[in-house]
Amino acid sequence: MALRSNQNLPPGPRLPSPMQTFGWWARPTGFLDRARRRYGKSFTVRLAAQDPFIVVSDPDEIKQVFTAPPDVLHPGEGTRILEPIVGPNSILLLDEGAHMTQRKLVLPAFHGKRMAGLEPLVADVTREQIAAWPRGASAPIHPRMQRLTLEVILAAVFGVRTGERLDPLRQSLTEMLDFGMNPLSLLPPARRAPFGRGPWAKFLKVRARTDELIYGEIQDRRDRGDEGGSEIINSLIGAHHEDGSPMTDEEIHDELMTLLVAGHETTATQLAWTIERLTREPRVLETLVEAVDNGDGDPYLTAVIRESLRLRPVLLNAAPRTVKKPIEVGGRTYVPRVHLLASAWLVQHDADIYPNPYAFQPERFLESDPGTYTWIPFGGGRRRCVGATFAQLEMAIVLRELLRTTEIRAGVDGPEATRRRAITVTPGRGAETILTGR
Ligand code: HEM
């Protein structure tokens, strides 16, 4: 039963919950903008059959949410729908001590030195993929970015590019990730597979095949004992719990799946949005191309990437935090079961913080770095995206290569609308783009 109490919750849309649910899913950015205009920076949203969601977008309140003690707010609970894909030990699904344990094991895989070691591999994959993209015709760039980021994450995780294990793994992962994008994956488990047939049964088959390949790879690496190198899998195999014990195969499997799932669609979509925005803003595009051509492009390129993440965050909100113990945020006390949602979309489109918030103006990040609680496309606190540095590095490599080798133009007139695709928000037409050789 959803919590009905209105006790001290901020006001919010009064539409019946099925209609709020529709707006939330079908028109998410318009829904958030309208609710803030009407009710202010925090408001209550009621989605069908769920406890109330409190959307917060004031930087001080966002800070309170991101820095709350681990036993007070549980972000892991809202992510449980991903368990069939990533497995029960995934950093995404855990809270408190168990979460911190896994996070400490995963973080070394993303340290600066390892990231620098990955750069040539990412650049190779990028060059190869972009060289093969058709020139001259208008086509959505999103699916091409998806293939590219899948290759990149596979290369980063496993180091190898082809092979008897990687080729089938690429195939089965694509099928699994497609399932994750399918609304069926959002159904409660009991509704999924009444007779062991249909899409859910097919998913279980694909998952069994994927697991076999991943466990095979873990075993091989353990046998070979090559802990060095820049591959993420080696970092996990070499990682130790605080008592000195190594990660189990199951833990490694679940974290690898988490990185493959979390690191692929998000980055592809953010790249597609960046292209969509660049092709609508000739002034920004020209400045960027010139900077890249002159070889001094990094500050402007970094600003473009930050501005894209501000203006079109692919995840509109950080992971919902479920209240476990009463907590005061913005002068109100929230009781257990309600969910607190820090909204990247709203804080990053707040005219008090960003003048002209709906315009694409990378210059705003040339002078100053993004703020911890005013620029939150990667969430924050102890749940902040572990792949944030990697994602921005990858975006820079891809944009540099694309602009060095092609001219980009919009394939359709006017901006593309935002469209919900499972939990991400993508360009409505997949960012239709025409590439011509330079
Ligand atoms: C543009 C690309 C990306 C965006 C916008 C993004 C965004 C996010 C967001 C909003 C969260 C939730 C943070 C919170 O609630 O505080 C998150 C968590 C996470 N992301 Fe990313 N992400 C991106 C790329 C990646 C990549 C490339 C990887 C890995 C290779 C990755 C791995 C993760 C993991 C493991 C978590 C869970 C962290 C935890 O719960 O402790 N992400 N990401």
mmCIF file with all atom_site columns, C-alpha atoms in Angstrom, residues 49-223:
data_model
loop_
_atom_site.group_PDB
_atom_site.id
_atom_site.type_symbol
_atom_site.label_atom_id
_atom_site.label_alt_id
_atom_site.label_comp_id
_atom_site.label_asym_id
_atom_site.label_entity_id
_atom_site.label_seq_id
_atom_site.pdbx_PDB_ins_code
_atom_site.Cartn_x
_atom_site.Cartn_y
_atom_site.Cartn_z
_atom_site.occupancy
_atom_site.B_iso_or_equiv
_atom_site.pdbx_formal_charge
_atom_site.auth_seq_id
_atom_site.auth_comp_id
_atom_site.auth_asym_id
_atom_site.auth_atom_id
_atom_site.pdbx_PDB_model_num
ATOM 1   C CA . ALA A 1 49  ? 1.065  2.498   -6.299  1.00 0.00 ? 49  ALA A CA 1
ATOM 2   C CA . GLN A 1 50  ? 4.191  4.118   -4.863  1.00 0.00 ? 50  GLN A CA 1
ATOM 3   C CA . ASP A 1 51  ? 5.055  6.077   -1.753  1.00 0.00 ? 51  ASP A CA 1
ATOM 4   C CA . PRO A 1 52  ? 5.323  9.854   -2.315  1.00 0.00 ? 52  PRO A CA 1
ATOM 5   C CA . PHE A 1 53  ? 8.339  11.294  -4.118  1.00 0.00 ? 53  PHE A CA 1
ATOM 6   C CA . ILE A 1 54  ? 9.631  14.646  -2.877  1.00 0.00 ? 54  ILE A CA 1
ATOM 7   C CA . VAL A 1 55  ? 11.455 16.445  -5.673  1.00 0.00 ? 55  VAL A CA 1
ATOM 8   C CA . VAL A 1 56  ? 14.087 18.859  -4.306  1.00 0.00 ? 56  VAL A CA 1
ATOM 9   C CA . SER A 1 57  ? 16.022 21.384  -6.395  1.00 0.00 ? 57  SER A CA 1
ATOM 10  C CA . ASP A 1 58  ? 17.350 23.993  -3.984  1.00 0.00 ? 58  ASP A CA 1
ATOM 11  C CA . PRO A 1 59  ? 21.161 23.530  -3.713  1.00 0.00 ? 59  PRO A CA 1
ATOM 12  C CA . ASP A 1 60  ? 21.060 23.564  0.127   1.00 0.00 ? 60  ASP A CA 1
ATOM 13  C CA . GLU A 1 61  ? 18.382 20.875  0.155   1.00 0.00 ? 61  GLU A CA 1
ATOM 14  C CA . ILE A 1 62  ? 20.257 18.839  -2.468  1.00 0.00 ? 62  ILE A CA 1
ATOM 15  C CA . LYS A 1 63  ? 23.314 19.033  -0.206  1.00 0.00 ? 63  LYS A CA 1
ATOM 16  C CA . GLN A 1 64  ? 21.278 17.762  2.749   1.00 0.00 ? 64  GLN A CA 1
ATOM 17  C CA . VAL A 1 65  ? 20.058 14.827  0.657   1.00 0.00 ? 65  VAL A CA 1
ATOM 18  C CA . PHE A 1 66  ? 23.506 13.946  -0.719  1.00 0.00 ? 66  PHE A CA 1
ATOM 19  C CA . THR A 1 67  ? 25.279 14.171  2.629   1.00 0.00 ? 67  THR A CA 1
ATOM 20  C CA . ALA A 1 68  ? 22.724 12.410  4.863   1.00 0.00 ? 68  ALA A CA 1
ATOM 21  C CA . PRO A 1 69  ? 24.125 9.484   6.898   1.00 0.00 ? 69  PRO A CA 1
ATOM 22  C CA . PRO A 1 70  ? 23.915 6.092   5.132   1.00 0.00 ? 70  PRO A CA 1
ATOM 23  C CA . ASP A 1 71  ? 21.394 4.643   7.617   1.00 0.00 ? 71  ASP A CA 1
ATOM 24  C CA . VAL A 1 72  ? 18.981 7.573   7.111   1.00 0.00 ? 72  VAL A CA 1
ATOM 25  C CA . LEU A 1 73  ? 18.535 7.482   3.325   1.00 0.00 ? 73  LEU A CA 1
ATOM 26  C CA . HIS A 1 74  ? 18.687 4.353   1.139   1.00 0.00 ? 74  HIS A CA 1
ATOM 27  C CA . PRO A 1 75  ? 19.321 4.998   -2.564  1.00 0.00 ? 75  PRO A CA 1
ATOM 28  C CA . GLY A 1 76  ? 19.833 1.278   -3.216  1.00 0.00 ? 76  GLY A CA 1
ATOM 29  C CA . GLU A 1 77  ? 16.175 0.426   -2.588  1.00 0.00 ? 77  GLU A CA 1
ATOM 30  C CA . GLY A 1 78  ? 14.883 2.369   -5.586  1.00 0.00 ? 78  GLY A CA 1
ATOM 31  C CA . THR A 1 79  ? 17.204 0.573   -7.964  1.00 0.00 ? 79  THR A CA 1
ATOM 32  C CA . ARG A 1 80  ? 16.125 -2.987  -7.136  1.00 0.00 ? 80  ARG A CA 1
ATOM 33  C CA . ILE A 1 81  ? 14.344 -3.389  -10.486 1.00 0.00 ? 81  ILE A CA 1
ATOM 34  C CA . LEU A 1 82  ? 17.812 -3.759  -12.006 1.00 0.00 ? 82  LEU A CA 1
ATOM 35  C CA . GLU A 1 83  ? 18.691 -6.788  -9.913  1.00 0.00 ? 83  GLU A CA 1
ATOM 36  C CA . PRO A 1 84  ? 17.810 -9.383  -12.576 1.00 0.00 ? 84  PRO A CA 1
ATOM 37  C CA . ILE A 1 85  ? 20.297 -7.716  -14.912 1.00 0.00 ? 85  ILE A CA 1
ATOM 38  C CA . VAL A 1 86  ? 23.178 -6.794  -12.624 1.00 0.00 ? 86  VAL A CA 1
ATOM 39  C CA . GLY A 1 87  ? 22.915 -9.354  -9.783  1.00 0.00 ? 87  GLY A CA 1
ATOM 40  C CA . PRO A 1 88  ? 22.417 -8.981  -6.019  1.00 0.00 ? 88  PRO A CA 1
ATOM 41  C CA . ASN A 1 89  ? 25.939 -7.741  -5.112  1.00 0.00 ? 89  ASN A CA 1
ATOM 42  C CA . SER A 1 90  ? 25.795 -4.750  -7.464  1.00 0.00 ? 90  SER A CA 1
ATOM 43  C CA . ILE A 1 91  ? 26.951 -1.447  -5.961  1.00 0.00 ? 91  ILE A CA 1
ATOM 44  C CA . LEU A 1 92  ? 23.766 0.081   -7.437  1.00 0.00 ? 92  LEU A CA 1
ATOM 45  C CA . LEU A 1 93  ? 21.428 -1.979  -5.260  1.00 0.00 ? 93  LEU A CA 1
ATOM 46  C CA . LEU A 1 94  ? 23.148 -1.935  -1.886  1.00 0.00 ? 94  LEU A CA 1
ATOM 47  C CA . ASP A 1 95  ? 23.019 0.462   1.058   1.00 0.00 ? 95  ASP A CA 1
ATOM 48  C CA . GLU A 1 96  ? 25.011 1.269   4.195   1.00 0.00 ? 96  GLU A CA 1
ATOM 49  C CA . GLY A 1 97  ? 28.052 -0.919  4.954   1.00 0.00 ? 97  GLY A CA 1
ATOM 50  C CA . ALA A 1 98  ? 27.461 -3.387  2.122   1.00 0.00 ? 98  ALA A CA 1
ATOM 51  C CA . HIS A 1 99  ? 27.368 -0.519  -0.372  1.00 0.00 ? 99  HIS A CA 1
ATOM 52  C CA . MET A 1 100 ? 30.541 1.090   0.949   1.00 0.00 ? 100 MET A CA 1
ATOM 53  C CA . THR A 1 101 ? 32.335 -2.276  0.855   1.00 0.00 ? 101 THR A CA 1
ATOM 54  C CA . GLN A 1 102 ? 31.566 -2.766  -2.842  1.00 0.00 ? 102 GLN A CA 1
ATOM 55  C CA . ARG A 1 103 ? 32.244 0.872   -3.670  1.00 0.00 ? 103 ARG A CA 1
ATOM 56  C CA . LYS A 1 104 ? 35.729 0.674   -2.150  1.00 0.00 ? 104 LYS A CA 1
ATOM 57  C CA . LEU A 1 105 ? 36.428 -2.423  -4.221  1.00 0.00 ? 105 LEU A CA 1
ATOM 58  C CA . VAL A 1 106 ? 35.230 -0.815  -7.457  1.00 0.00 ? 106 VAL A CA 1
ATOM 59  C CA . LEU A 1 107 ? 36.745 2.692   -7.119  1.00 0.00 ? 107 LEU A CA 1
ATOM 60  C CA . PRO A 1 108 ? 40.412 1.752   -7.767  1.00 0.00 ? 108 PRO A CA 1
ATOM 61  C CA . ALA A 1 109 ? 39.365 0.626   -11.266 1.00 0.00 ? 109 ALA A CA 1
ATOM 62  C CA . PHE A 1 110 ? 38.656 4.323   -11.991 1.00 0.00 ? 110 PHE A CA 1
ATOM 63  C CA . HIS A 1 111 ? 41.794 5.912   -10.553 1.00 0.00 ? 111 HIS A CA 1
ATOM 64  C CA . GLY A 1 112 ? 43.635 8.446   -12.687 1.00 0.00 ? 112 GLY A CA 1
ATOM 65  C CA . LYS A 1 113 ? 46.507 6.171   -13.680 1.00 0.00 ? 113 LYS A CA 1
ATOM 66  C CA . ARG A 1 114 ? 44.247 3.405   -14.887 1.00 0.00 ? 114 ARG A CA 1
ATOM 67  C CA . MET A 1 115 ? 42.095 5.939   -16.768 1.00 0.00 ? 115 MET A CA 1
ATOM 68  C CA . ALA A 1 116 ? 45.161 7.348   -18.512 1.00 0.00 ? 116 ALA A CA 1
ATOM 69  C CA . GLY A 1 117 ? 46.166 3.791   -19.425 1.00 0.00 ? 117 GLY A CA 1
ATOM 70  C CA . LEU A 1 118 ? 42.768 3.253   -21.050 1.00 0.00 ? 118 LEU A CA 1
ATOM 71  C CA . GLU A 1 119 ? 42.973 6.325   -23.259 1.00 0.00 ? 119 GLU A CA 1
ATOM 72  C CA . PRO A 1 120 ? 44.797 4.789   -26.257 1.00 0.00 ? 120 PRO A CA 1
ATOM 73  C CA . LEU A 1 121 ? 42.370 1.848   -26.292 1.00 0.00 ? 121 LEU A CA 1
ATOM 74  C CA . VAL A 1 122 ? 39.340 4.152   -26.226 1.00 0.00 ? 122 VAL A CA 1
ATOM 75  C CA . ALA A 1 123 ? 40.874 6.290   -28.981 1.00 0.00 ? 123 ALA A CA 1
ATOM 76  C CA . ASP A 1 124 ? 41.492 3.213   -31.167 1.00 0.00 ? 124 ASP A CA 1
ATOM 77  C CA . VAL A 1 125 ? 37.927 1.956   -30.804 1.00 0.00 ? 125 VAL A CA 1
ATOM 78  C CA . THR A 1 126 ? 36.597 5.459   -31.507 1.00 0.00 ? 126 THR A CA 1
ATOM 79  C CA . ARG A 1 127 ? 38.683 5.947   -34.662 1.00 0.00 ? 127 ARG A CA 1
ATOM 80  C CA . GLU A 1 128 ? 37.640 2.598   -36.059 1.00 0.00 ? 128 GLU A CA 1
ATOM 81  C CA . GLN A 1 129 ? 33.942 3.101   -35.359 1.00 0.00 ? 129 GLN A CA 1
ATOM 82  C CA . ILE A 1 130 ? 33.712 6.670   -36.665 1.00 0.00 ? 130 ILE A CA 1
ATOM 83  C CA . ALA A 1 131 ? 35.658 5.818   -39.839 1.00 0.00 ? 131 ALA A CA 1
ATOM 84  C CA . ALA A 1 132 ? 32.962 3.257   -40.653 1.00 0.00 ? 132 ALA A CA 1
ATOM 85  C CA . TRP A 1 133 ? 29.990 5.620   -40.207 1.00 0.00 ? 133 TRP A CA 1
ATOM 86  C CA . PRO A 1 134 ? 28.290 6.465   -43.514 1.00 0.00 ? 134 PRO A CA 1
ATOM 87  C CA . ARG A 1 135 ? 28.886 9.937   -44.915 1.00 0.00 ? 135 ARG A CA 1
ATOM 88  C CA . GLY A 1 136 ? 26.439 12.147  -46.800 1.00 0.00 ? 136 GLY A CA 1
ATOM 89  C CA . ALA A 1 137 ? 23.033 10.812  -45.728 1.00 0.00 ? 137 ALA A CA 1
ATOM 90  C CA . SER A 1 138 ? 20.920 11.933  -42.789 1.00 0.00 ? 138 SER A CA 1
ATOM 91  C CA . ALA A 1 139 ? 20.671 9.296   -40.050 1.00 0.00 ? 139 ALA A CA 1
ATOM 92  C CA . PRO A 1 140 ? 20.139 9.219   -36.280 1.00 0.00 ? 140 PRO A CA 1
ATOM 93  C CA . ILE A 1 141 ? 23.494 9.310   -34.517 1.00 0.00 ? 141 ILE A CA 1
ATOM 94  C CA . HIS A 1 142 ? 22.193 7.772   -31.278 1.00 0.00 ? 142 HIS A CA 1
ATOM 95  C CA . PRO A 1 143 ? 22.325 4.109   -32.428 1.00 0.00 ? 143 PRO A CA 1
ATOM 96  C CA . ARG A 1 144 ? 25.840 4.642   -33.768 1.00 0.00 ? 144 ARG A CA 1
ATOM 97  C CA . MET A 1 145 ? 26.900 6.153   -30.451 1.00 0.00 ? 145 MET A CA 1
ATOM 98  C CA . GLN A 1 146 ? 25.363 3.143   -28.686 1.00 0.00 ? 146 GLN A CA 1
ATOM 99  C CA . ARG A 1 147 ? 27.494 0.739   -30.713 1.00 0.00 ? 147 ARG A CA 1
ATOM 100 C CA . LEU A 1 148 ? 30.554 2.886   -30.112 1.00 0.00 ? 148 LEU A CA 1
ATOM 101 C CA . THR A 1 149 ? 30.091 3.164   -26.335 1.00 0.00 ? 149 THR A CA 1
ATOM 102 C CA . LEU A 1 150 ? 29.382 -0.569  -26.081 1.00 0.00 ? 150 LEU A CA 1
ATOM 103 C CA . GLU A 1 151 ? 32.687 -1.306  -27.825 1.00 0.00 ? 151 GLU A CA 1
ATOM 104 C CA . VAL A 1 152 ? 34.462 1.192   -25.587 1.00 0.00 ? 152 VAL A CA 1
ATOM 105 C CA . ILE A 1 153 ? 33.093 -0.223  -22.341 1.00 0.00 ? 153 ILE A CA 1
ATOM 106 C CA . LEU A 1 154 ? 33.833 -3.811  -23.451 1.00 0.00 ? 154 LEU A CA 1
ATOM 107 C CA . ALA A 1 155 ? 37.387 -2.812  -24.336 1.00 0.00 ? 155 ALA A CA 1
ATOM 108 C CA . ALA A 1 156 ? 37.822 -0.918  -21.032 1.00 0.00 ? 156 ALA A CA 1
ATOM 109 C CA . VAL A 1 157 ? 36.440 -3.758  -18.945 1.00 0.00 ? 157 VAL A CA 1
ATOM 110 C CA . PHE A 1 158 ? 38.090 -6.714  -20.682 1.00 0.00 ? 158 PHE A CA 1
ATOM 111 C CA . GLY A 1 159 ? 40.984 -5.114  -22.568 1.00 0.00 ? 159 GLY A CA 1
ATOM 112 C CA . VAL A 1 160 ? 40.547 -7.393  -25.568 1.00 0.00 ? 160 VAL A CA 1
ATOM 113 C CA . ARG A 1 161 ? 38.765 -6.338  -28.735 1.00 0.00 ? 161 ARG A CA 1
ATOM 114 C CA . THR A 1 162 ? 37.749 -9.619  -30.327 1.00 0.00 ? 162 THR A CA 1
ATOM 115 C CA . GLY A 1 163 ? 37.930 -13.254 -29.449 1.00 0.00 ? 163 GLY A CA 1
ATOM 116 C CA . GLU A 1 164 ? 35.937 -16.403 -29.004 1.00 0.00 ? 164 GLU A CA 1
ATOM 117 C CA . ARG A 1 165 ? 34.443 -15.066 -25.781 1.00 0.00 ? 165 ARG A CA 1
ATOM 118 C CA . LEU A 1 166 ? 34.051 -11.380 -26.548 1.00 0.00 ? 166 LEU A CA 1
ATOM 119 C CA . ASP A 1 167 ? 32.158 -11.804 -29.822 1.00 0.00 ? 167 ASP A CA 1
ATOM 120 C CA . PRO A 1 168 ? 29.306 -13.857 -28.334 1.00 0.00 ? 168 PRO A CA 1
ATOM 121 C CA . LEU A 1 169 ? 29.420 -11.678 -25.200 1.00 0.00 ? 169 LEU A CA 1
ATOM 122 C CA . ARG A 1 170 ? 28.846 -8.559  -27.308 1.00 0.00 ? 170 ARG A CA 1
ATOM 123 C CA . GLN A 1 171 ? 25.806 -10.234 -28.828 1.00 0.00 ? 171 GLN A CA 1
ATOM 124 C CA . SER A 1 172 ? 24.259 -11.484 -25.607 1.00 0.00 ? 172 SER A CA 1
ATOM 125 C CA . LEU A 1 173 ? 24.911 -8.212  -23.789 1.00 0.00 ? 173 LEU A CA 1
ATOM 126 C CA . THR A 1 174 ? 23.176 -6.261  -26.530 1.00 0.00 ? 174 THR A CA 1
ATOM 127 C CA . GLU A 1 175 ? 20.132 -8.510  -26.133 1.00 0.00 ? 175 GLU A CA 1
ATOM 128 C CA . MET A 1 176 ? 20.182 -8.131  -22.348 1.00 0.00 ? 176 MET A CA 1
ATOM 129 C CA . LEU A 1 177 ? 20.529 -4.374  -22.479 1.00 0.00 ? 177 LEU A CA 1
ATOM 130 C CA . ASP A 1 178 ? 17.669 -4.154  -24.980 1.00 0.00 ? 178 ASP A CA 1
ATOM 131 C CA . PHE A 1 179 ? 15.580 -5.934  -22.409 1.00 0.00 ? 179 PHE A CA 1
ATOM 132 C CA . GLY A 1 180 ? 16.598 -3.368  -19.805 1.00 0.00 ? 180 GLY A CA 1
ATOM 133 C CA . MET A 1 181 ? 15.221 -0.678  -22.114 1.00 0.00 ? 181 MET A CA 1
ATOM 134 C CA . ASN A 1 182 ? 11.953 -2.557  -22.494 1.00 0.00 ? 182 ASN A CA 1
ATOM 135 C CA . PRO A 1 183 ? 9.056  -1.470  -20.249 1.00 0.00 ? 183 PRO A CA 1
ATOM 136 C CA . LEU A 1 184 ? 8.559  -5.147  -19.354 1.00 0.00 ? 184 LEU A CA 1
ATOM 137 C CA . SER A 1 185 ? 11.713 -5.005  -17.275 1.00 0.00 ? 185 SER A CA 1
ATOM 138 C CA . LEU A 1 186 ? 10.014 -2.465  -15.025 1.00 0.00 ? 186 LEU A CA 1
ATOM 139 C CA . LEU A 1 187 ? 7.197  -4.820  -14.056 1.00 0.00 ? 187 LEU A CA 1
ATOM 140 C CA . PRO A 1 188 ? 7.212  -6.408  -10.602 1.00 0.00 ? 188 PRO A CA 1
ATOM 141 C CA . PRO A 1 189 ? 8.754  -9.918  -10.772 1.00 0.00 ? 189 PRO A CA 1
ATOM 142 C CA . ALA A 1 190 ? 5.465  -11.710 -10.105 1.00 0.00 ? 190 ALA A CA 1
ATOM 143 C CA . ARG A 1 191 ? 3.922  -10.306 -13.291 1.00 0.00 ? 191 ARG A CA 1
ATOM 144 C CA . ARG A 1 192 ? 6.749  -11.234 -15.590 1.00 0.00 ? 192 ARG A CA 1
ATOM 145 C CA . ALA A 1 193 ? 6.708  -14.924 -16.360 1.00 0.00 ? 193 ALA A CA 1
ATOM 146 C CA . PRO A 1 194 ? 3.551  -16.761 -15.548 1.00 0.00 ? 194 PRO A CA 1
ATOM 147 C CA . PHE A 1 195 ? 4.335  -19.849 -17.653 1.00 0.00 ? 195 PHE A CA 1
ATOM 148 C CA . GLY A 1 196 ? 8.059  -19.703 -18.233 1.00 0.00 ? 196 GLY A CA 1
ATOM 149 C CA . ARG A 1 197 ? 7.476  -18.478 -21.768 1.00 0.00 ? 197 ARG A CA 1
ATOM 150 C CA . GLY A 1 198 ? 7.603  -15.153 -23.542 1.00 0.00 ? 198 GLY A CA 1
ATOM 151 C CA . PRO A 1 199 ? 10.132 -12.332 -23.253 1.00 0.00 ? 199 PRO A CA 1
ATOM 152 C CA . TRP A 1 200 ? 11.002 -12.996 -19.610 1.00 0.00 ? 200 TRP A CA 1
ATOM 153 C CA . ALA A 1 201 ? 11.939 -16.636 -20.304 1.00 0.00 ? 201 ALA A CA 1
ATOM 154 C CA . LYS A 1 202 ? 13.960 -15.462 -23.284 1.00 0.00 ? 202 LYS A CA 1
ATOM 155 C CA . PHE A 1 203 ? 15.707 -12.935 -21.062 1.00 0.00 ? 203 PHE A CA 1
ATOM 156 C CA . LEU A 1 204 ? 16.631 -15.663 -18.552 1.00 0.00 ? 204 LEU A CA 1
ATOM 157 C CA . LYS A 1 205 ? 18.162 -17.696 -21.378 1.00 0.00 ? 205 LYS A CA 1
ATOM 158 C CA . VAL A 1 206 ? 20.239 -14.766 -22.612 1.00 0.00 ? 206 VAL A CA 1
ATOM 159 C CA . ARG A 1 207 ? 21.306 -14.036 -19.055 1.00 0.00 ? 207 ARG A CA 1
ATOM 160 C CA . ALA A 1 208 ? 22.477 -17.622 -18.536 1.00 0.00 ? 208 ALA A CA 1
ATOM 161 C CA . ARG A 1 209 ? 24.591 -17.379 -21.704 1.00 0.00 ? 209 ARG A CA 1
ATOM 162 C CA . THR A 1 210 ? 26.059 -14.016 -20.648 1.00 0.00 ? 210 THR A CA 1
ATOM 163 C CA . ASP A 1 211 ? 26.873 -15.295 -17.142 1.00 0.00 ? 211 ASP A CA 1
ATOM 164 C CA . GLU A 1 212 ? 28.666 -18.325 -18.530 1.00 0.00 ? 212 GLU A CA 1
ATOM 165 C CA . LEU A 1 213 ? 30.872 -16.095 -20.696 1.00 0.00 ? 213 LEU A CA 1
ATOM 166 C CA . ILE A 1 214 ? 31.659 -13.663 -17.885 1.00 0.00 ? 214 ILE A CA 1
ATOM 167 C CA . TYR A 1 215 ? 32.436 -16.381 -15.335 1.00 0.00 ? 215 TYR A CA 1
ATOM 168 C CA . GLY A 1 216 ? 34.644 -18.042 -17.974 1.00 0.00 ? 216 GLY A CA 1
ATOM 169 C CA . GLU A 1 217 ? 36.571 -14.810 -18.442 1.00 0.00 ? 217 GLU A CA 1
ATOM 170 C CA . ILE A 1 218 ? 37.000 -14.305 -14.669 1.00 0.00 ? 218 ILE A CA 1
ATOM 171 C CA . GLN A 1 219 ? 38.321 -17.867 -14.316 1.00 0.00 ? 219 GLN A CA 1
ATOM 172 C CA . ASP A 1 220 ? 40.774 -17.379 -17.198 1.00 0.00 ? 220 ASP A CA 1
ATOM 173 C CA . ARG A 1 221 ? 42.108 -14.173 -15.685 1.00 0.00 ? 221 ARG A CA 1
ATOM 174 C CA . ARG A 1 222 ? 42.531 -15.806 -12.291 1.00 0.00 ? 222 ARG A CA 1
ATOM 175 C CA . ASP A 1 223 ? 44.398 -18.723 -13.906 1.00 0.00 ? 223 ASP A CA 1
#
